[in-house]
Amino acid sequence: MDNKYDNYTFLTQAPIDKVILRMSLPTIVTMLVTSVYNMADTFFVGRLNTQSTAAVGVVFSMMFFIQALGFFFGNGSGNYISRELGAKRHKNACKMASNGFFYSFFFGIFMLILGEIFLDPLCLLLGSTPTILPYTKKFLEVILIGAPFMTSSLTLNNQMRFQGNATYAMYGMVTGAILNCFLDPIFIFVFNLGVMGAAISTVIGQIVSFFILLRMTYHRENIGIYWKNFTPTWQAAKEIFYGGSPSLSRQGLACLSTVALNYTAGFYGDAAIAAMSIVNRISMLVMAAVIGLGQGFQPFCGFCYGARLYTRLKKGYWFTVKVGTSFLVIVAVVGFAFSDNIILLFRNDLDVIKIGTVALRWQLITYPLNAIVLCSNMMTQTCRKTLRANILAAARQGLFFIPLILSLPHFWGLLGIEMCQSWSDMLSFILMVPIMTYTFREFSREEIVYKAKTVVRIDK
């Protein structure tokens, strides 16, 4: 418990830049590693054929949904844990950790069973074309086996992050990703398993990550997972929903948007699906760093909000926005100059390179806007501004993207698909401005009320 109070002192009193950068480094590594899982599959499968590359892109939307459940339970329980630790209510945090973990694992098992029973219709629902379907089935039937391990690993990872112990969370994710990268070429080429080999190596990596992360929870600085603490109640479920629904909105809608993208791109052939899949993976890798930065800000945000340190909270928010925006500006400039070469790394197909280069350059134009949108989403989520957090979470990948991907191609054809994400990013930024203006005014009102109550208690 003393270590918890050490974290409390660090997060609420140490220099803001030092706290956020220290919290962010392991979360950035973890997010990049999570992206590497998918990048590795795309890279090695791209050496097979365009259909296999497209199949991985189709299944990726299902992986998005499985990850969404992990983030839902992880962020839902983690946000509550950070606020309770900030308020020095350690017992409540311990119970929530076990509730979040077991809920996540059980839902992962449910996804595994349901997915295997309805494998064929699920592949078609995800946007698989007849030529891609055999590859999609091989990849998905194995990926589903890892569902309970993926969901609960992400839950454990996020819980430790919100406790201020992101370094421990990083160990499990990094080990699994490195193992996946090592096993991919062995299963794909040496054992000649093709796209199924990529799925097997991914699942093995997820299982290894799961057991390492579970073991890490019993380290003295972390909150352990115990069956006796699994006390499902309506109040616990409600807290998980309030804290996790923005993550479910963000990741779940990313799943739906990927399905919509696959369907729309399918009208222009397998090369279009493969190209957009590659661009999505590249975008995920870049945004993973910004999301990791924002996740490093979240425990700082939760502790400061729980301790009613509003001025410190606002300063931390703007510091995070400045760092994230600067990074994305650099990425946009460099990426725009080498777009075609970046696509070529994944698939040496002229049609794929042509489509992918245009789509990537459109996305790079609006990249710098995403840092402040993501940071705003994470702040409202952690501070339990649930409706606003859900709106911001849904904006980029759902609220704007899905209507745009279904409408723009009717006017601009393939170009409409390629520039869709960029328009969605711009609209998300515009929506964010009034939401955060209102949120900061609300913080000011909460601070005045809190100070007034403090003065009354002192007088008494």
Short mmCIF file of C-alpha atoms in Angstrom, two decimals, residues 58 101 111 133 164 267 270 322 425 454:
data_model
loop_
_atom_site.label_atom_id
_atom_site.label_comp_id
_atom_site.label_asym_id
_atom_site.label_seq_id
_atom_site.Cartn_x
_atom_site.Cartn_y
_atom_site.Cartn_z
CA VAL A 58 -10.72 -8.39 -43.62
CA PHE A 101 -10.42 -9.15 -15.52
CA MET A 111 -16.67 -14.47 -28.67
CA LEU A 133 -12.95 -16.22 -48.57
CA GLY A 164 0.86 4.07 -12.59
CA PHE A 267 -16.05 -2.88 -55.76
CA ASP A 270 -8.76 -7.19 -54.26
CA LYS A 322 1.74 19.86 -27.73
CA ASP A 425 -10.41 13.68 -39.05
CA THR A 454 -12.99 22.91 1.81
#
